[in-house]
Short mmCIF file of C-alpha atoms and ligand atoms in Angstrom, two decimals:
data_model
loop_
_atom_site.label_atom_id
_atom_site.label_comp_id
_atom_site.label_asym_id
_atom_site.label_seq_id
_atom_site.Cartn_x
_atom_site.Cartn_y
_atom_site.Cartn_z
CA MET A 97 19.63 -4.09 122.86
CA ARG A 98 19.09 -0.18 123.36
CA LEU A 99 22.07 2.13 123.51
CA THR A 100 21.40 5.33 124.54
CA ILE A 101 23.67 8.62 123.60
CA VAL A 102 23.91 11.50 125.79
CA HIS A 103 25.61 15.22 124.98
CA PRO A 104 25.92 16.43 128.54
CA CYS A 105 26.00 20.61 128.41
CA ILE A 106 27.87 22.66 130.68
CA GLY A 107 25.81 23.91 132.85
CA ARG A 108 22.41 25.28 133.58
CA ARG A 109 21.44 27.83 136.61
CA VAL A 110 18.30 27.61 138.32
CA GLY A 111 15.36 28.11 136.80
CA GLN A 112 17.16 27.56 133.17
CA ARG A 113 15.97 24.89 131.89
CA TYR A 114 18.40 24.59 127.81
CA ILE A 115 20.44 26.87 126.14
CA ARG A 116 18.34 26.65 123.13
CA SER A 117 21.01 29.50 121.25
CA TRP A 118 22.93 28.20 118.03
CA GLN A 119 24.28 24.74 118.58
CA MET A 120 26.31 22.89 116.45
CA GLU A 121 25.82 18.96 115.70
CA PRO A 122 27.98 17.29 118.85
CA LEU A 123 30.04 15.26 116.24
CA PRO A 124 31.29 12.61 119.21
CA ALA A 125 28.15 11.32 119.63
CA ALA A 126 27.67 10.40 115.40
CA ARG A 127 30.49 8.53 115.52
CA LEU A 128 30.48 6.92 117.93
CA ALA A 129 26.95 5.96 116.71
CA GLY A 130 28.75 5.01 113.76
CA LEU A 131 30.50 2.94 115.09
CA THR A 132 28.03 0.67 116.84
CA PRO A 133 26.85 -1.97 114.72
CA PRO A 134 23.73 -1.78 113.33
CA ASP A 135 21.83 -4.19 115.25
CA VAL A 136 21.76 -2.18 118.05
CA SER A 137 19.12 0.31 118.78
CA ILE A 138 20.40 3.68 119.52
CA SER A 139 18.34 6.98 120.95
CA PHE A 140 21.05 10.04 121.40
CA HIS A 141 19.72 13.01 123.51
CA ASP A 142 21.00 16.08 123.13
CA ASP A 143 21.12 17.85 126.97
CA ARG A 144 21.96 21.20 125.48
CA MET A 145 18.42 21.75 124.13
CA GLU A 146 16.27 19.22 125.63
CA ARG A 147 14.74 17.23 128.77
CA ILE A 148 16.35 13.82 128.85
CA PRO A 149 13.88 10.90 129.42
CA PHE A 150 16.00 9.05 131.83
CA ASP A 151 12.70 6.58 132.65
CA ALA A 152 12.74 5.55 128.37
CA PRO A 153 14.15 2.53 128.93
CA CYS A 154 18.10 0.69 127.49
CA ASP A 155 20.48 -1.13 128.52
CA LEU A 156 23.71 1.30 128.15
CA VAL A 157 24.03 4.89 128.51
CA ALA A 158 27.21 6.35 126.50
CA ILE A 159 28.69 9.75 127.21
CA SER A 160 31.84 11.74 125.76
CA VAL A 161 33.25 13.74 128.64
CA GLU A 162 34.81 17.02 128.43
CA THR A 163 36.65 19.14 131.04
CA TYR A 164 33.18 21.96 131.32
CA THR A 165 30.94 19.13 131.01
CA ALA A 166 32.41 16.16 133.58
CA LYS A 167 30.28 17.22 136.04
CA ARG A 168 26.86 17.53 134.10
CA ALA A 169 28.14 14.16 132.71
CA TYR A 170 28.65 12.24 136.21
CA GLN A 171 25.02 14.05 137.28
CA ILE A 172 23.81 11.78 134.07
CA ALA A 173 25.24 8.85 135.46
CA SER A 174 24.24 9.47 139.08
CA GLU A 175 20.48 9.34 137.07
CA TYR A 176 20.77 6.40 135.52
CA ARG A 177 22.89 4.45 138.32
CA LYS A 178 19.55 5.48 139.99
CA ARG A 179 17.56 3.58 137.82
CA GLY A 180 20.07 0.49 137.43
CA VAL A 181 21.49 1.05 133.84
CA PRO A 182 25.73 0.69 133.30
CA VAL A 183 27.34 4.05 131.86
CA VAL A 184 30.31 3.87 129.79
CA MET A 185 32.19 7.47 129.36
CA GLY A 186 35.20 8.19 127.43
CA GLY A 187 36.31 11.56 125.18
CA PHE A 188 39.04 13.59 126.37
CA HIS A 189 38.46 14.30 129.79
CA ALA A 190 38.09 10.12 130.72
CA THR A 191 41.24 9.91 129.01
CA LEU A 192 42.99 12.58 130.89
CA CYS A 193 41.42 12.02 134.16
CA PRO A 194 40.51 8.04 133.93
CA ARG A 195 40.88 7.41 137.27
CA GLU A 196 38.21 10.61 138.30
CA THR A 197 35.63 9.52 135.40
CA ALA A 198 35.20 5.39 136.23
CA ARG A 199 34.54 6.36 140.27
CA TYR A 200 31.56 7.68 138.23
CA ALA A 201 31.36 5.13 134.66
CA GLU A 202 31.03 1.34 135.32
CA HIS A 203 33.36 1.41 131.97
CA VAL A 204 35.91 3.63 130.37
CA VAL A 205 37.03 3.86 127.06
CA THR A 206 40.66 6.12 127.51
CA GLY A 207 42.27 7.47 123.29
CA ASP A 208 40.00 6.87 120.08
CA ALA A 209 37.07 5.19 120.50
CA ASP A 210 37.53 3.52 116.38
CA GLU A 211 38.45 0.19 117.75
CA ALA A 212 38.06 -0.20 121.64
CA TRP A 213 34.73 0.77 121.43
CA PRO A 214 33.00 -2.38 118.93
CA GLU A 215 35.26 -4.63 121.43
CA PHE A 216 33.67 -2.81 124.71
CA LEU A 217 30.39 -3.54 123.13
CA ASP A 218 30.67 -7.34 121.65
CA ASP A 219 31.99 -7.78 125.75
CA PHE A 220 29.65 -5.96 126.63
CA ARG A 221 26.93 -7.89 124.55
CA ALA A 222 28.82 -10.79 125.72
CA GLY A 223 29.01 -10.32 130.05
CA ARG A 224 32.28 -9.91 129.99
CA ALA A 225 33.48 -6.31 129.81
CA ARG A 226 36.31 -4.86 131.74
CA LYS A 227 36.22 -1.67 133.41
CA PHE A 228 38.93 0.45 130.97
CA TYR A 229 39.59 -0.19 127.49
CA HIS A 230 42.16 2.04 126.14
CA GLY A 231 42.13 2.89 122.00
CA ALA A 232 45.56 3.68 120.32
CA VAL A 233 45.77 7.56 119.36
CA GLY A 234 47.63 7.75 115.73
CA LYS A 235 46.12 5.35 113.62
CA SER A 236 44.78 5.02 110.70
CA LEU A 237 41.03 6.58 110.47
CA SER A 238 40.16 4.59 106.90
CA HIS A 239 36.96 3.51 106.48
CA ALA A 240 35.50 5.95 109.71
CA ARG A 241 31.90 5.86 109.59
CA TYR A 242 29.55 9.21 111.25
CA ASP A 243 25.56 8.28 111.58
CA ARG A 244 24.30 11.43 111.48
CA SER A 245 20.67 10.29 111.41
CA ILE A 246 20.20 11.07 115.10
CA TYR A 247 20.26 14.76 115.10
CA ALA A 248 17.04 13.46 113.17
CA GLY A 249 14.71 16.36 114.96
CA LYS A 250 16.75 18.03 116.25
CA ARG A 251 17.46 22.09 115.30
CA TYR A 252 21.15 22.42 115.10
CA LEU A 253 22.41 24.88 112.87
CA PRO A 254 22.78 23.98 109.23
CA ILE A 255 26.49 23.76 109.62
CA ALA A 256 28.01 20.16 108.68
CA LEU A 257 30.78 19.20 110.80
CA VAL A 258 33.36 17.25 108.80
CA GLU A 259 36.69 15.65 110.32
CA THR A 260 39.20 15.85 107.61
CA ALA A 261 42.15 14.55 110.77
CA ARG A 262 42.69 14.39 113.94
CA GLY A 263 45.49 15.37 116.03
CA CYS A 264 48.59 17.73 116.45
CA ASN A 265 52.09 17.38 116.26
CA ARG A 266 52.38 20.91 117.59
CA LYS A 267 53.25 21.27 122.08
CA CYS A 268 51.01 24.26 123.03
CA ASP A 269 51.85 23.34 126.53
CA PHE A 270 48.00 24.34 127.03
CA CYS A 271 46.61 22.38 125.08
CA ALA A 272 44.88 19.01 125.86
CA ILE A 273 44.49 17.98 122.30
CA GLN A 274 48.30 17.46 122.48
CA SER A 275 47.97 15.81 125.63
CA PHE A 276 44.78 13.50 124.17
CA PHE A 277 46.57 12.26 121.13
CA ARG A 278 50.44 12.27 122.45
CA ARG A 279 51.23 15.19 119.37
CA THR A 280 50.16 12.47 116.12
CA HIS A 281 48.44 13.86 113.74
CA VAL A 282 46.33 11.58 111.19
CA ARG A 283 44.75 12.43 108.13
CA ARG A 284 41.59 10.69 106.58
CA PRO A 285 41.34 9.29 103.07
CA VAL A 286 40.68 12.31 100.49
CA ALA A 287 37.95 9.98 98.41
CA GLU A 288 36.83 9.12 101.69
CA VAL A 289 36.15 12.66 103.07
CA VAL A 290 35.20 13.82 99.66
CA ASP A 291 32.42 11.02 99.22
CA GLU A 292 30.99 12.08 103.15
CA ILE A 293 31.21 16.05 101.65
CA ARG A 294 29.16 15.01 98.41
CA GLN A 295 26.63 13.27 100.80
CA GLN A 296 26.06 16.17 103.16
CA ALA A 297 26.23 19.18 100.91
CA ARG A 298 22.50 19.16 100.38
CA ARG A 299 21.20 20.37 103.67
CA ALA A 300 24.60 21.85 104.53
CA ARG A 301 24.95 25.78 103.93
CA VAL A 302 28.48 26.02 105.27
CA PHE A 303 31.22 23.04 106.09
CA PHE A 304 33.04 22.62 109.44
CA PHE A 305 35.96 21.11 108.60
CA VAL A 306 36.61 20.74 112.77
CA ASP A 307 40.28 19.08 112.81
CA ASP A 308 42.40 19.70 115.50
CA ASN A 309 44.84 21.52 113.03
CA PHE A 310 44.24 21.28 109.71
CA VAL A 311 47.71 22.72 108.15
CA THR A 312 49.36 20.12 110.73
CA ASP A 313 50.57 17.81 107.32
CA ARG A 314 50.37 20.51 104.73
CA ALA A 315 51.34 18.51 101.77
CA ARG A 316 47.94 16.29 102.79
CA ALA A 317 46.13 18.98 103.36
CA TRP A 318 46.90 20.15 99.82
CA GLU A 319 45.80 16.62 98.10
CA PHE A 320 42.70 17.28 100.34
CA LEU A 321 41.94 21.16 98.61
CA VAL A 322 43.64 19.93 95.44
CA GLU A 323 39.60 18.52 95.34
CA LEU A 324 37.56 20.54 97.33
CA THR A 325 38.63 22.59 94.04
CA LYS A 326 35.74 20.82 92.21
CA LEU A 327 33.16 20.70 94.81
CA ASN A 328 32.54 24.61 94.93
CA ILE A 329 31.21 24.58 98.31
CA ARG A 330 32.11 27.03 101.26
CA TRP A 331 34.34 26.23 104.34
CA ILE A 332 36.05 26.73 107.89
CA THR A 333 38.18 25.03 109.99
CA GLN A 334 40.73 25.47 112.89
CA MET A 335 44.75 26.13 111.72
CA SER A 336 47.79 27.20 113.27
CA ILE A 337 49.23 30.13 111.99
CA ASP A 338 52.74 28.99 110.71
CA ALA A 339 50.47 28.60 107.01
CA ALA A 340 49.44 31.11 106.80
CA HIS A 341 53.29 32.38 104.95
CA ASP A 342 52.69 29.64 102.34
CA GLU A 343 51.13 31.98 100.11
CA ASP A 344 50.54 29.81 97.73
CA PHE A 345 48.89 27.78 100.48
CA LEU A 346 46.27 30.08 100.93
CA ALA A 347 45.49 31.49 97.32
CA LEU A 348 44.62 27.11 97.21
CA MET A 349 42.50 27.49 100.32
CA ALA A 350 40.39 30.28 98.76
CA ARG A 351 40.06 28.88 95.41
CA SER A 352 38.34 25.70 97.11
CA GLY A 353 36.27 27.91 99.15
CA CYS A 354 37.77 28.76 102.31
CA GLU A 355 36.08 31.71 104.24
CA GLY A 356 37.24 31.74 107.46
CA VAL A 357 39.55 30.11 109.56
CA LEU A 358 40.00 29.74 113.39
CA ILE A 359 43.06 30.71 114.50
CA GLY A 360 44.75 30.40 118.05
CA PHE A 361 46.76 33.62 118.51
CA GLU A 362 46.67 33.17 122.41
CA SER A 363 49.30 36.34 122.60
CA LEU A 364 50.72 39.40 120.97
CA ASP A 365 53.70 38.87 123.55
CA PRO A 366 56.49 36.71 122.29
CA ARG A 367 57.53 36.06 125.70
CA THR A 368 53.95 33.99 126.26
CA LEU A 369 54.36 32.17 123.02
CA ARG A 370 57.92 30.61 123.73
CA GLY A 371 57.01 30.29 127.50
CA VAL A 372 54.20 28.18 126.46
CA ASN A 373 56.06 25.70 123.37
CA LYS A 374 54.27 28.25 120.86
CA GLY A 375 56.94 30.14 119.84
CA PHE A 376 56.53 28.79 116.22
CA ALA A 377 54.35 31.94 115.73
CA LEU A 378 56.77 34.27 115.55
CA MET A 379 57.98 32.72 112.34
CA LYS A 380 58.35 35.64 109.63
CA GLY A 381 57.73 38.44 110.25
CA GLY A 382 54.82 36.73 113.36
CA TYR A 383 51.50 37.65 113.90
CA ASP A 384 50.79 41.62 111.58
CA ALA A 385 53.23 40.08 108.21
CA ALA A 386 50.15 36.42 108.42
CA MET A 387 47.65 38.88 109.32
CA LYS A 388 48.24 40.45 105.71
CA ASN A 389 48.48 37.10 104.40
CA LEU A 390 45.12 35.75 105.24
CA THR A 391 43.77 39.46 104.86
CA ARG A 392 45.04 39.81 100.42
CA HIS A 393 43.76 35.93 100.31
CA GLY A 394 39.84 37.39 101.04
CA ILE A 395 39.97 35.01 104.63
CA ARG A 396 37.86 36.13 107.48
CA ILE A 397 39.25 35.66 111.06
CA TYR A 398 37.37 34.33 114.24
CA GLY A 399 40.38 34.51 116.51
CA THR A 400 41.59 33.77 119.91
CA PHE A 401 43.12 34.70 122.85
CA ILE A 402 44.16 33.64 126.32
CA PHE A 403 45.36 35.87 129.18
CA GLY A 404 46.12 35.17 133.03
CA ASN A 405 50.11 34.06 131.38
CA ASP A 406 52.78 34.93 133.65
CA GLU A 407 53.72 38.06 131.91
CA ASP A 408 49.74 39.29 130.89
CA GLY A 409 48.57 42.09 132.61
CA PRO A 410 46.01 44.78 131.40
CA GLU A 411 47.85 46.32 128.72
CA SER A 412 47.59 42.57 127.25
CA PHE A 413 43.48 42.90 126.79
CA GLU A 414 44.23 46.30 125.27
CA ALA A 415 47.16 45.14 122.76
CA ALA A 416 45.31 42.13 121.88
CA LEU A 417 41.41 44.24 121.20
CA ASP A 418 43.12 46.64 119.17
CA PHE A 419 44.65 44.01 117.02
CA ALA A 420 41.53 42.15 116.64
CA ILE A 421 39.52 45.67 115.60
CA ARG A 422 42.38 46.69 113.48
CA HIS A 423 42.44 43.59 111.81
CA ARG A 424 39.01 43.15 112.11
CA PHE A 425 38.44 40.10 112.77
CA TYR A 426 35.06 37.82 111.77
CA VAL A 427 34.45 36.87 115.90
CA ALA A 428 37.24 36.56 118.34
CA ALA A 429 37.15 34.90 121.96
CA PHE A 430 39.15 36.40 124.65
CA ASN A 431 39.49 33.82 127.54
CA HIS A 432 41.47 32.89 130.39
CA LEU A 433 44.21 30.43 130.59
CA THR A 434 42.66 26.84 131.66
CA PRO A 435 44.54 24.32 133.36
CA PHE A 436 43.27 21.35 131.65
CA PRO A 437 44.38 18.29 133.58
CA GLY A 438 46.59 16.39 132.16
CA THR A 439 48.47 19.41 130.33
CA PRO A 440 51.78 20.46 130.70
CA LEU A 441 49.91 23.60 131.72
CA TYR A 442 48.49 22.05 134.62
CA GLU A 443 51.66 20.32 135.97
CA ARG A 444 53.33 23.18 136.22
CA LEU A 445 50.88 25.81 138.19
CA ARG A 446 50.24 22.70 140.79
CA ARG A 447 54.03 22.15 141.21
CA GLU A 448 53.90 25.50 141.50
CA GLY A 449 51.43 25.59 144.65
CA ARG A 450 49.76 28.05 142.40
CA LEU A 451 46.79 26.01 141.47
CA THR A 452 43.19 27.88 143.47
CA MET A 453 40.76 25.16 142.96
CA PRO A 454 42.95 21.93 141.92
CA SER A 455 39.56 20.36 140.70
CA TRP A 456 37.89 23.16 139.38
CA TRP A 457 35.14 21.00 136.94
CA LEU A 458 33.71 19.75 140.03
CA ASP A 459 34.47 22.15 142.31
CA ASP A 460 30.70 23.78 143.37
CA ASP A 461 32.19 27.39 144.43
CA TYR A 462 33.14 27.44 140.31
CA ARG A 463 31.57 29.37 138.21
CA TYR A 464 32.29 29.48 134.33
CA ASN A 465 34.79 32.42 133.63
CA MET A 466 36.44 32.42 137.24
CA VAL A 467 40.57 31.60 137.01
CA PRO A 468 41.35 28.85 138.92
CA PHE A 469 45.02 29.38 139.38
CA ARG A 470 47.29 32.32 140.42
CA PRO A 471 48.16 34.72 137.71
CA ARG A 472 51.78 36.25 138.38
CA ARG A 473 50.80 39.92 137.29
CA MET A 474 47.20 40.38 138.12
CA THR A 475 44.61 38.68 140.08
CA PRO A 476 42.13 35.99 139.27
CA GLU A 477 39.29 38.06 139.65
CA ALA A 478 41.14 40.65 137.27
CA VAL A 479 41.71 38.25 134.96
CA ARG A 480 37.92 37.27 134.69
CA ALA A 481 36.74 40.97 134.65
CA HIS A 482 38.79 42.06 131.78
CA CYS A 483 38.45 39.28 129.93
CA VAL A 484 34.67 40.07 129.97
CA ASN A 485 35.27 43.69 129.73
CA ALA A 486 37.47 42.64 126.05
CA ARG A 487 34.31 40.16 125.16
CA LYS A 488 32.14 43.24 125.62
CA ARG A 489 34.15 45.57 123.35
CA PHE A 490 34.99 43.48 120.85
CA TYR A 491 31.23 42.95 119.87
CA SER A 492 29.78 46.17 120.55
CA PRO A 493 28.35 48.20 118.52
CA VAL A 494 30.81 50.50 117.16
CA SER A 495 33.25 48.00 116.79
CA MET A 496 30.54 45.63 115.30
CA ILE A 497 29.74 47.95 112.60
CA ARG A 498 33.86 48.86 112.35
CA ARG A 499 34.19 45.37 111.43
CA GLY A 500 31.27 44.00 109.57
CA PHE A 501 31.16 47.15 107.02
CA SER A 502 35.39 45.91 105.93
CA ARG A 503 36.42 44.93 102.49
CA ILE A 504 37.15 41.94 104.04
CA ASN A 505 34.27 41.06 106.09
CA MET A 506 32.31 42.38 102.95
CA GLY A 507 34.16 40.37 100.58
CA SER A 508 31.36 37.46 100.52
CA ALA A 509 27.87 38.03 100.39
CA PHE A 510 27.18 35.12 101.96
CA MET A 511 30.34 36.30 105.12
CA PHE A 512 28.29 39.16 105.21
CA ARG A 513 25.22 38.67 105.25
CA HIS A 514 25.99 36.35 108.64
CA PHE A 515 28.67 38.81 110.35
CA PHE A 516 25.95 41.36 112.08
CA PRO A 517 23.40 37.95 113.26
CA ILE A 518 26.91 35.82 114.45
CA ASN A 519 28.39 38.64 116.36
CA ILE A 520 25.20 39.55 117.80
CA MET A 521 24.75 36.45 118.89
CA HIS A 522 28.34 36.52 120.53
CA ARG A 523 27.15 39.88 122.33
CA LEU A 524 24.26 37.91 123.87
CA GLU A 525 26.42 35.14 125.12
CA ILE A 526 28.48 36.84 127.09
CA SER A 527 26.12 37.15 129.76
CA VAL A 528 24.65 34.09 129.26
CA ARG A 529 27.96 31.69 129.69
CA ASP A 530 29.11 34.40 132.37
CA GLY A 531 28.76 32.84 136.02
CA LEU A 532 27.47 29.71 134.22
CA PRO A 533 27.70 26.87 137.31
CA LEU A 534 28.92 23.59 135.78
CA GLY A 535 26.73 21.45 136.33
CA ASP A 536 22.86 21.83 136.77
CA ALA A 537 22.96 23.63 139.20
CA ALA A 538 18.96 22.29 140.18
CA TRP A 539 20.07 18.64 140.53
CA ARG A 540 19.47 17.13 144.18
CA GLY A 541 21.77 14.56 145.16
CA GLU A 542 24.65 13.28 145.89
CA LEU A 543 26.80 12.08 142.24
CA LEU A 544 26.68 8.35 142.77
CA GLU A 545 29.33 6.64 142.55
CA ALA A 546 30.38 3.25 140.92
CA ASP A 547 30.23 -0.45 141.76
CA GLY A 548 33.95 -1.53 142.10
CA ALA A 549 35.05 2.46 141.65
S1 SF4 B 613 48.67 24.16 117.16
FE1 SF4 B 613 46.60 24.27 118.64
S2 SF4 B 613 45.87 22.40 118.41
FE2 SF4 B 613 48.34 22.29 118.03
S3 SF4 B 613 49.41 21.67 120.40
FE3 SF4 B 613 49.12 24.03 119.71
S4 SF4 B 613 46.86 25.03 120.18
FE4 SF4 B 613 46.72 22.58 120.95
#
């Protein structure tokens, strides 16, 4: 049997062939390949970097779908459907919008693929595959396998993506992770992750632990960090800010090679944080105290903010920008609040009649950065413009110099060497992404629905 796995891009303008800039390995594709029996031959195509050979013979196409890539995924599925090849979809969007996804896929796998994917493949090969397969979330991740051989010949950044845990038990109302994982969190066995890191260490200059929230189970994360101190690697991850008040934990993170963390600050307004169920971010002196601790331990910050919350006005952008520059963030993101389907935020905005584009991810008029709902204090366009402006100012030459030549960002020769290239790439991305259509704008034809949709 021949399986084709496709990683869809977000979108493409007319005349633009591929977005080639700084792509990371798509770990979900390697996970799916790792779950596939060895007698199935696998081809993998990354739509962000290469043309998909739609006419190459295959028996089944698998696409992991996120909300931002849904439209492109449905276009790709239509191309294969024209050629009589069935398509199976899974991932976040397929789980949070299964009925929509089922219109464009012969089969849909919701939830975690770990058990559902092998069951589906067995049924598919026996000619009895159902429309839906539901994978349980929050189950053991023992013996998880990732087949990275599918990346061969593709030029990804030399960053090894490794999953040490999955899910998060917080309930921030805008977050699709808590909706998908139903607030469960599972860590992989330490010995298995350590083995995987050892295998990857030769090719990777830095590891990215892609966990949704690395510190959800701090006691188990501690056990992992102790083992990590023996491996002499550099790593970064994503975590919630509560762990930044645990100085012993931060010291161990630093000792084990942590170079930086991505933290979702979201807002500096306590009312907003409480309103979105992120009041825990205000604990023990809040962000300023947390930042002092992180800086003291030499942990650099990729901070993210979201705007368009009910309390947000133009001053919110100024405050966030000032905070990010004052604390010498290595990089930062200034994004609008996004109503992902299936989240409490989406339901709230829908109930309040504030969604201007209820299916924004499929709307032909939607463009990247557009705000598809009515914020309370600003117009959607003003939120968009302020986000873009905040990015431009954060990545301005003056800001880069102030942040780059700071004690925290010069504290690691490795991170300092990459500071300016990374910041310049982010600066260039601002205009590349602003106004990007979702889906391939040059694609012609109707989205073809699957039989029995
Ligand atoms: S802490 Fe982070 S991952 Fe967890 S629910 Fe909140 S935003 Fe999502």
